[in-house]
Amino acid sequence: LAKTTQPISMDSYEGQEVNITCSHNNIATNDYITWYQQFPSQGPRFIIQGYKTKVTNEVASLFIPADRKSSTLSLPRVSLSDTAVYYCLVGDRGEYGGATNKLIFGTGTLLAVQP
Amino acid sequence: NAGVTQTPKFQVLKTGQSMTLQCAQDMNHNSMYWYRQDPGMGLRLIYYSASEGTTDKGEVPNGYNVSRLNKREFSLRLESAAPSQTSVYFCASKQGTPYNYGYTFGSGTRLTVV
């Protein structure tokens, strides 16, 4: 079962750049790394997905080193509305190491943005 | 676009009662999922359906049953509700290969079992 490790919580102030790092030492060769955002009382929302190097969209950037054993979600100039739980996920492995069609969530990182 | 629609949004049950949580998606996705989220915790997978006609157990399937009624609909049934099943239930769907993790989630059903 592929597993990720990320900090339980982080604090930041408005206008700062926030970097959340996730460790996934057992990531499989074909796996992508995906990040979700969850606000209180809502379902998770897809933020960004990448395989290697750097991916950027209108919300965030994702940095993945060559060994792919970790990844960093970067949120530029956060605001109060970015206060949420952020989940890092990689694919689940089946009994014989093959990809399954399910996504297993960890506990995520609670980002608290203060004025 | 509706995306993933869950009904009901709130429900209170007495211990031993049964109920079915409904989920429907309008994105023509092949795979559908049921998760539960307890207060302060991450999401745990209950059951999933990789494609129409198939269902599989997730991390915490005990006490639940599912039905993939058609490509659009995936229901979750609690046959005899217990207080330990008090939680927020999320339905999700996705399209594509096992390596595509772009899930779309519903807004959740808040279930309280007393």
PDB file of C-alpha atoms in Angstrom:
ATOM      1  CA  LEU A   1       0.000   0.000   0.000  1.00  0.00           C
ATOM      2  CA  ALA A   2       1.609   3.218  -1.164  1.00  0.00           C
ATOM      3  CA  LYS A   3       1.797   5.744   1.636  1.00  0.00           C
ATOM      4  CA  THR A   4       2.556   9.416   2.017  1.00  0.00           C
ATOM      5  CA  THR A   5       3.860  11.431   4.944  1.00  0.00           C
ATOM      6  CA  GLN A   6       3.215  15.131   5.338  1.00  0.00           C
ATOM      7  CA  PRO A   7       3.201  17.594   8.239  1.00  0.00           C
ATOM      8  CA  ILE A   8       0.069  17.602  10.327  1.00  0.00           C
ATOM      9  CA  SER A   9      -0.224  21.373  10.347  1.00  0.00           C
ATOM     10  CA  MET A  10       1.408  24.591   9.128  1.00  0.00           C
ATOM     11  CA  ASP A  11       0.871  28.250   9.899  1.00  0.00           C
ATOM     12  CA  SER A  12       1.336  31.170   7.560  1.00  0.00           C
ATOM     13  CA  TYR A  13       0.399  34.813   7.054  1.00  0.00           C
ATOM     14  CA  GLU A  14      -1.430  36.432   4.220  1.00  0.00           C
ATOM     15  CA  GLY A  15       0.772  37.260   1.258  1.00  0.00           C
ATOM     16  CA  GLN A  16       3.419  34.663   2.028  1.00  0.00           C
ATOM     17  CA  GLU A  17       4.397  31.736  -0.162  1.00  0.00           C
ATOM     18  CA  VAL A  18       3.639  28.383   1.439  1.00  0.00           C
ATOM     19  CA  ASN A  19       5.448  25.171   0.626  1.00  0.00           C
ATOM     20  CA  ILE A  20       4.044  21.852   1.832  1.00  0.00           C
ATOM     21  CA  THR A  21       6.330  18.876   1.401  1.00  0.00           C
ATOM     22  CA  CYS A  22       5.153  15.299   1.108  1.00  0.00           C
ATOM     23  CA  SER A  23       7.243  12.148   1.356  1.00  0.00           C
ATOM     24  CA  HIS A  24       6.336   9.096  -0.745  1.00  0.00           C
ATOM     25  CA  ASN A  25       9.321   6.772  -0.608  1.00  0.00           C
ATOM     26  CA  ASN A  26       7.505   3.779  -2.115  1.00  0.00           C
ATOM     27  CA  ILE A  27       6.017   5.516  -5.127  1.00  0.00           C
ATOM     28  CA  ALA A  28       5.688   3.209  -8.117  1.00  0.00           C
ATOM     29  CA  THR A  29       7.268   3.933 -11.476  1.00  0.00           C
ATOM     30  CA  ASN A  30       4.002   4.770 -13.207  1.00  0.00           C
ATOM     31  CA  ASP A  31       2.385   6.695 -10.378  1.00  0.00           C
ATOM     32  CA  TYR A  32       1.408  10.321 -10.510  1.00  0.00           C
ATOM     33  CA  ILE A  33       1.419  12.572  -7.454  1.00  0.00           C
ATOM     34  CA  THR A  34      -1.822  14.370  -6.775  1.00  0.00           C
ATOM     35  CA  TRP A  35      -2.804  17.088  -4.324  1.00  0.00           C
ATOM     36  CA  TYR A  36      -6.276  17.886  -3.050  1.00  0.00           C
ATOM     37  CA  GLN A  37      -7.647  20.760  -1.001  1.00  0.00           C
ATOM     38  CA  GLN A  38     -10.513  20.404   1.456  1.00  0.00           C
ATOM     39  CA  PHE A  39     -12.419  23.216   3.123  1.00  0.00           C
ATOM     40  CA  PRO A  40     -14.525  22.530   6.216  1.00  0.00           C
ATOM     41  CA  SER A  41     -17.852  20.876   5.419  1.00  0.00           C
ATOM     42  CA  GLN A  42     -16.928  20.334   1.784  1.00  0.00           C
ATOM     43  CA  GLY A  43     -15.612  17.480  -0.318  1.00  0.00           C
ATOM     44  CA  PRO A  44     -11.955  17.511  -1.411  1.00  0.00           C
ATOM     45  CA  ARG A  45     -11.116  19.481  -4.529  1.00  0.00           C
ATOM     46  CA  PHE A  46      -8.426  18.481  -7.030  1.00  0.00           C
ATOM     47  CA  ILE A  47      -5.597  21.052  -7.107  1.00  0.00           C
ATOM     48  CA  ILE A  48      -2.742  19.692  -9.168  1.00  0.00           C
ATOM     49  CA  GLN A  49      -1.155  16.499 -10.427  1.00  0.00           C
ATOM     50  CA  GLY A  50       2.333  15.761 -11.712  1.00  0.00           C
ATOM     51  CA  TYR A  51       4.763  13.007 -12.622  1.00  0.00           C
ATOM     52  CA  LYS A  52       8.182  14.693 -12.557  1.00  0.00           C
ATOM     53  CA  THR A  53       9.964  18.054 -12.489  1.00  0.00           C
ATOM     54  CA  LYS A  54       7.570  20.984 -12.199  1.00  0.00           C
ATOM     55  CA  VAL A  55       3.905  21.507 -12.926  1.00  0.00           C
ATOM     56  CA  THR A  56       2.142  24.846 -12.615  1.00  0.00           C
ATOM     57  CA  ASN A  57      -1.473  25.871 -12.935  1.00  0.00           C
ATOM     58  CA  GLU A  58      -3.541  28.876 -11.906  1.00  0.00           C
ATOM     59  CA  VAL A  59      -3.741  27.688  -8.309  1.00  0.00           C
ATOM     60  CA  ALA A  60      -0.385  26.163  -7.378  1.00  0.00           C
ATOM     61  CA  SER A  61       2.933  24.715  -8.448  1.00  0.00           C
ATOM     62  CA  LEU A  62       4.142  21.196  -7.830  1.00  0.00           C
ATOM     63  CA  PHE A  63       7.845  20.430  -7.601  1.00  0.00           C
ATOM     64  CA  ILE A  64       9.012  16.830  -7.946  1.00  0.00           C
ATOM     65  CA  PRO A  65      12.714  15.907  -7.688  1.00  0.00           C
ATOM     66  CA  ALA A  66      14.336  13.385  -9.975  1.00  0.00           C
ATOM     67  CA  ASP A  67      14.045  10.480  -7.521  1.00  0.00           C
ATOM     68  CA  ARG A  68      10.290  11.242  -7.061  1.00  0.00           C
ATOM     69  CA  LYS A  69      10.416  10.188  -3.418  1.00  0.00           C
ATOM     70  CA  SER A  70       8.985  13.511  -2.332  1.00  0.00           C
ATOM     71  CA  SER A  71       7.050  16.426  -3.733  1.00  0.00           C
ATOM     72  CA  THR A  72       6.367  20.013  -2.717  1.00  0.00           C
ATOM     73  CA  LEU A  73       3.131  21.885  -3.210  1.00  0.00           C
ATOM     74  CA  SER A  74       3.760  25.611  -3.498  1.00  0.00           C
ATOM     75  CA  LEU A  75       0.981  28.132  -2.941  1.00  0.00           C
ATOM     76  CA  PRO A  76       1.989  31.660  -3.979  1.00  0.00           C
ATOM     77  CA  ARG A  77       0.848  34.595  -1.847  1.00  0.00           C
ATOM     78  CA  VAL A  78      -1.725  32.822   0.279  1.00  0.00           C
ATOM     79  CA  SER A  79      -4.862  34.510   1.524  1.00  0.00           C
ATOM     80  CA  LEU A  80      -7.227  33.729   4.379  1.00  0.00           C
ATOM     81  CA  SER A  81      -9.364  31.709   1.971  1.00  0.00           C
ATOM     82  CA  ASP A  82      -6.502  29.247   1.463  1.00  0.00           C
ATOM     83  CA  THR A  83      -6.993  27.969   5.012  1.00  0.00           C
ATOM     84  CA  ALA A  84      -7.819  24.313   4.417  1.00  0.00           C
ATOM     85  CA  VAL A  85      -6.516  20.766   4.680  1.00  0.00           C
ATOM     86  CA  TYR A  86      -4.170  19.731   1.872  1.00  0.00           C
ATOM     87  CA  TYR A  87      -3.782  16.072   0.949  1.00  0.00           C
ATOM     88  CA  CYS A  88      -0.901  14.527  -0.961  1.00  0.00           C
ATOM     89  CA  LEU A  89      -1.722  11.227  -2.642  1.00  0.00           C
ATOM     90  CA  VAL A  90      -0.076   8.592  -4.768  1.00  0.00           C
ATOM     91  CA  GLY A  91      -1.708   5.528  -6.194  1.00  0.00           C
ATOM     92  CA  ASP A  92      -2.656   2.477  -4.242  1.00  0.00           C
ATOM     93  CA  ARG A  93      -0.878  -0.771  -5.074  1.00  0.00           C
ATOM     94  CA  GLY A  94      -2.646  -4.098  -5.308  1.00  0.00           C
ATOM     95  CA  GLU A  95      -1.530  -7.398  -3.795  1.00  0.00           C
ATOM     96  CA  TYR A  96       0.957  -8.021  -6.606  1.00  0.00           C
ATOM     97  CA  GLY A  97       2.079  -4.422  -6.990  1.00  0.00           C
ATOM     98  CA  GLY A  98      -0.242  -3.454  -9.795  1.00  0.00           C
ATOM     99  CA  ALA A  99      -2.153  -0.199  -9.874  1.00  0.00           C
ATOM    100  CA  THR A 100      -5.655  -0.246  -8.478  1.00  0.00           C
ATOM    101  CA  ASN A 101      -8.473   2.129  -9.219  1.00  0.00           C
ATOM    102  CA  LYS A 102      -8.697   3.559  -5.728  1.00  0.00           C
ATOM    103  CA  LEU A 103      -7.246   6.547  -3.954  1.00  0.00           C
ATOM    104  CA  ILE A 104      -6.239   6.271  -0.301  1.00  0.00           C
ATOM    105  CA  PHE A 105      -6.155   9.481   1.713  1.00  0.00           C
ATOM    106  CA  GLY A 106      -3.853  10.205   4.640  1.00  0.00           C
ATOM    107  CA  THR A 107      -4.587  12.754   7.369  1.00  0.00           C
ATOM    108  CA  GLY A 108      -3.393  15.738   5.317  1.00  0.00           C
ATOM    109  CA  THR A 109      -1.816  19.038   6.332  1.00  0.00           C
ATOM    110  CA  LEU A 110      -3.971  21.687   7.968  1.00  0.00           C
ATOM    111  CA  LEU A 111      -2.811  25.056   6.663  1.00  0.00           C
ATOM    112  CA  ALA A 112      -3.894  27.979   8.805  1.00  0.00           C
ATOM    113  CA  VAL A 113      -3.455  31.404   7.204  1.00  0.00           C
ATOM    114  CA  GLN A 114      -3.577  34.381   9.529  1.00  0.00           C
ATOM    115  CA  PRO A 115      -4.016  38.076   8.735  1.00  0.00           C
TER     116      PRO A 115
ATOM    117  CA  ASN B   1     -22.641  21.471 -14.421  1.00  0.00           C
ATOM    118  CA  ALA B   2     -23.958  19.408 -11.520  1.00  0.00           C
ATOM    119  CA  GLY B   3     -20.907  17.104 -11.206  1.00  0.00           C
ATOM    120  CA  VAL B   4     -21.492  14.672  -8.329  1.00  0.00           C
ATOM    121  CA  THR B   5     -24.805  14.953  -6.498  1.00  0.00           C
ATOM    122  CA  GLN B   6     -25.418  13.331  -3.130  1.00  0.00           C
ATOM    123  CA  THR B   7     -28.728  12.905  -1.335  1.00  0.00           C
ATOM    124  CA  PRO B   8     -29.693  13.478   1.373  1.00  0.00           C
ATOM    125  CA  LYS B   9     -27.397  16.203   2.722  1.00  0.00           C
ATOM    126  CA  PHE B  10     -28.290  15.486   6.344  1.00  0.00           C
ATOM    127  CA  GLN B  11     -29.789  12.482   8.092  1.00  0.00           C
ATOM    128  CA  VAL B  12     -30.392  11.357  11.662  1.00  0.00           C
ATOM    129  CA  LEU B  13     -30.998   7.663  12.268  1.00  0.00           C
ATOM    130  CA  LYS B  14     -31.753   5.600  15.310  1.00  0.00           C
ATOM    131  CA  THR B  15     -29.520   2.634  16.052  1.00  0.00           C
ATOM    132  CA  GLY B  16     -30.685  -0.356  14.038  1.00  0.00           C
ATOM    133  CA  GLN B  17     -32.446   1.622  11.328  1.00  0.00           C
ATOM    134  CA  SER B  18     -31.471   1.228   7.703  1.00  0.00           C
ATOM    135  CA  MET B  19     -31.006   3.772   4.965  1.00  0.00           C
ATOM    136  CA  THR B  20     -29.519   4.269   1.522  1.00  0.00           C
ATOM    137  CA  LEU B  21     -27.285   7.154   0.534  1.00  0.00           C
ATOM    138  CA  GLN B  22     -27.649   8.113  -3.100  1.00  0.00           C
ATOM    139  CA  CYS B  23     -24.952   9.371  -5.453  1.00  0.00           C
ATOM    140  CA  ALA B  24     -25.228  10.365  -9.100  1.00  0.00           C
ATOM    141  CA  GLN B  25     -22.700  11.867 -11.524  1.00  0.00           C
ATOM    142  CA  ASP B  26     -23.332  13.451 -14.891  1.00  0.00           C
ATOM    143  CA  MET B  27     -19.760  13.430 -16.225  1.00  0.00           C
ATOM    144  CA  ASN B  28     -19.896   9.976 -17.848  1.00  0.00           C
ATOM    145  CA  HIS B  29     -17.206   8.751 -15.454  1.00  0.00           C
ATOM    146  CA  ASN B  30     -16.464   5.045 -15.249  1.00  0.00           C
ATOM    147  CA  SER B  31     -15.340   4.806 -11.623  1.00  0.00           C
ATOM    148  CA  MET B  32     -17.249   5.793  -8.497  1.00  0.00           C
ATOM    149  CA  TYR B  33     -16.297   5.756  -4.810  1.00  0.00           C
ATOM    150  CA  TRP B  34     -17.703   6.067  -1.315  1.00  0.00           C
ATOM    151  CA  TYR B  35     -15.594   7.573   1.491  1.00  0.00           C
ATOM    152  CA  ARG B  36     -16.339   8.416   5.081  1.00  0.00           C
ATOM    153  CA  GLN B  37     -14.702  11.163   7.082  1.00  0.00           C
ATOM    154  CA  ASP B  38     -14.813  11.284  10.855  1.00  0.00           C
ATOM    155  CA  PRO B  39     -14.181  14.554  12.709  1.00  0.00           C
ATOM    156  CA  GLY B  40     -10.573  15.695  12.404  1.00  0.00           C
ATOM    157  CA  MET B  41      -9.653  12.698  10.283  1.00  0.00           C
ATOM    158  CA  GLY B  42      -8.789  12.023   6.689  1.00  0.00           C
ATOM    159  CA  LEU B  43     -11.069  10.221   4.276  1.00  0.00           C
ATOM    160  CA  ARG B  44     -11.341   6.451   4.396  1.00  0.00           C
ATOM    161  CA  LEU B  45     -12.476   4.419   1.424  1.00  0.00           C
ATOM    162  CA  ILE B  46     -15.551   2.254   2.061  1.00  0.00           C
ATOM    163  CA  TYR B  47     -16.329   0.757  -1.343  1.00  0.00           C
ATOM    164  CA  TYR B  48     -15.621   1.583  -4.931  1.00  0.00           C
ATOM    165  CA  SER B  49     -16.804   0.630  -8.387  1.00  0.00           C
ATOM    166  CA  ALA B  50     -14.130   0.704 -11.070  1.00  0.00           C
ATOM    167  CA  SER B  51     -16.717   0.341 -13.807  1.00  0.00           C
ATOM    168  CA  GLU B  52     -20.401  -0.353 -14.259  1.00  0.00           C
ATOM    169  CA  GLY B  53     -21.202  -3.831 -12.991  1.00  0.00           C
ATOM    170  CA  THR B  54     -18.255  -4.148 -10.595  1.00  0.00           C
ATOM    171  CA  THR B  55     -17.798  -3.258  -6.935  1.00  0.00           C
ATOM    172  CA  ASP B  56     -14.899  -3.788  -4.539  1.00  0.00           C
ATOM    173  CA  LYS B  57     -14.189  -3.293  -0.863  1.00  0.00           C
ATOM    174  CA  GLY B  58     -12.073  -0.441   0.362  1.00  0.00           C
ATOM    175  CA  GLU B  59     -10.445   0.122   3.755  1.00  0.00           C
ATOM    176  CA  VAL B  60     -13.576   0.052   5.940  1.00  0.00           C
ATOM    177  CA  PRO B  61     -16.391  -1.925   4.249  1.00  0.00           C
ATOM    178  CA  ASN B  62     -17.923  -3.608   7.290  1.00  0.00           C
ATOM    179  CA  GLY B  63     -21.527  -2.578   7.944  1.00  0.00           C
ATOM    180  CA  TYR B  64     -22.082  -1.267   4.429  1.00  0.00           C
ATOM    181  CA  ASN B  65     -23.313  -2.518   1.082  1.00  0.00           C
ATOM    182  CA  VAL B  66     -23.211  -0.832  -2.296  1.00  0.00           C
ATOM    183  CA  SER B  67     -25.000  -1.021  -5.618  1.00  0.00           C
ATOM    184  CA  ARG B  68     -23.775   0.344  -8.937  1.00  0.00           C
ATOM    185  CA  LEU B  69     -27.209   0.823 -10.402  1.00  0.00           C
ATOM    186  CA  ASN B  70     -25.949   2.081 -13.767  1.00  0.00           C
ATOM    187  CA  LYS B  71     -23.054   4.165 -15.010  1.00  0.00           C
ATOM    188  CA  ARG B  72     -24.410   7.314 -13.356  1.00  0.00           C
ATOM    189  CA  GLU B  73     -25.520   6.039  -9.953  1.00  0.00           C
ATOM    190  CA  PHE B  74     -23.728   4.392  -7.008  1.00  0.00           C
ATOM    191  CA  SER B  75     -25.628   3.907  -3.762  1.00  0.00           C
ATOM    192  CA  LEU B  76     -24.398   3.080  -0.256  1.00  0.00           C
ATOM    193  CA  ARG B  77     -26.648   1.182   2.138  1.00  0.00           C
ATOM    194  CA  LEU B  78     -26.459   0.872   5.894  1.00  0.00           C
ATOM    195  CA  GLU B  79     -28.519  -2.175   6.827  1.00  0.00           C
ATOM    196  CA  SER B  80     -28.456  -1.686  10.603  1.00  0.00           C
ATOM    197  CA  ALA B  81     -27.001   1.662  11.575  1.00  0.00           C
ATOM    198  CA  ALA B  82     -24.670   1.921  14.557  1.00  0.00           C
ATOM    199  CA  PRO B  83     -23.376   5.023  16.399  1.00  0.00           C
ATOM    200  CA  SER B  84     -19.885   4.221  15.059  1.00  0.00           C
ATOM    201  CA  GLN B  85     -21.216   5.000  11.581  1.00  0.00           C
ATOM    202  CA  THR B  86     -21.832   8.622  12.510  1.00  0.00           C
ATOM    203  CA  SER B  87     -19.721  10.431   9.950  1.00  0.00           C
ATOM    204  CA  VAL B  88     -19.706  12.537   6.816  1.00  0.00           C
ATOM    205  CA  TYR B  89     -20.000  10.426   3.695  1.00  0.00           C
ATOM    206  CA  PHE B  90     -18.533  11.566   0.402  1.00  0.00           C
ATOM    207  CA  CYS B  91     -19.149  10.128  -3.020  1.00  0.00           C
ATOM    208  CA  ALA B  92     -16.602  10.657  -5.791  1.00  0.00           C
ATOM    209  CA  SER B  93     -16.141   9.739  -9.436  1.00  0.00           C
ATOM    210  CA  LYS B  94     -13.343   9.754 -11.975  1.00  0.00           C
ATOM    211  CA  GLN B  95     -12.644   8.897 -15.566  1.00  0.00           C
ATOM    212  CA  GLY B  96      -9.682   7.252 -17.165  1.00  0.00           C
ATOM    213  CA  THR B  97      -6.823   4.984 -16.219  1.00  0.00           C
ATOM    214  CA  PRO B  98      -5.767   3.850 -12.752  1.00  0.00           C
ATOM    215  CA  TYR B  99      -3.024   6.502 -12.866  1.00  0.00           C
ATOM    216  CA  ASN B 100      -5.454   9.358 -13.327  1.00  0.00           C
ATOM    217  CA  TYR B 101      -6.276  10.648  -9.873  1.00  0.00           C
ATOM    218  CA  GLY B 102      -8.484  13.573 -10.869  1.00  0.00           C
ATOM    219  CA  TYR B 103     -11.485  12.742  -8.726  1.00  0.00           C
ATOM    220  CA  THR B 104     -14.611  14.883  -8.435  1.00  0.00           C
ATOM    221  CA  PHE B 105     -16.276  14.792  -5.028  1.00  0.00           C
ATOM    222  CA  GLY B 106     -19.823  15.483  -3.968  1.00  0.00           C
ATOM    223  CA  SER B 107     -20.674  17.863  -1.139  1.00  0.00           C
ATOM    224  CA  GLY B 108     -21.258  15.096   1.369  1.00  0.00           C
ATOM    225  CA  THR B 109     -24.003  13.527   3.499  1.00  0.00           C
ATOM    226  CA  ARG B 110     -23.823  14.225   7.209  1.00  0.00           C
ATOM    227  CA  LEU B 111     -25.142  11.189   9.051  1.00  0.00           C
ATOM    228  CA  THR B 112     -25.788  10.987  12.781  1.00  0.00           C
ATOM    229  CA  VAL B 113     -26.752   7.692  14.392  1.00  0.00           C
ATOM    230  CA  VAL B 114     -28.225   8.017  17.872  1.00  0.00           C
TER     231      VAL B 114
END
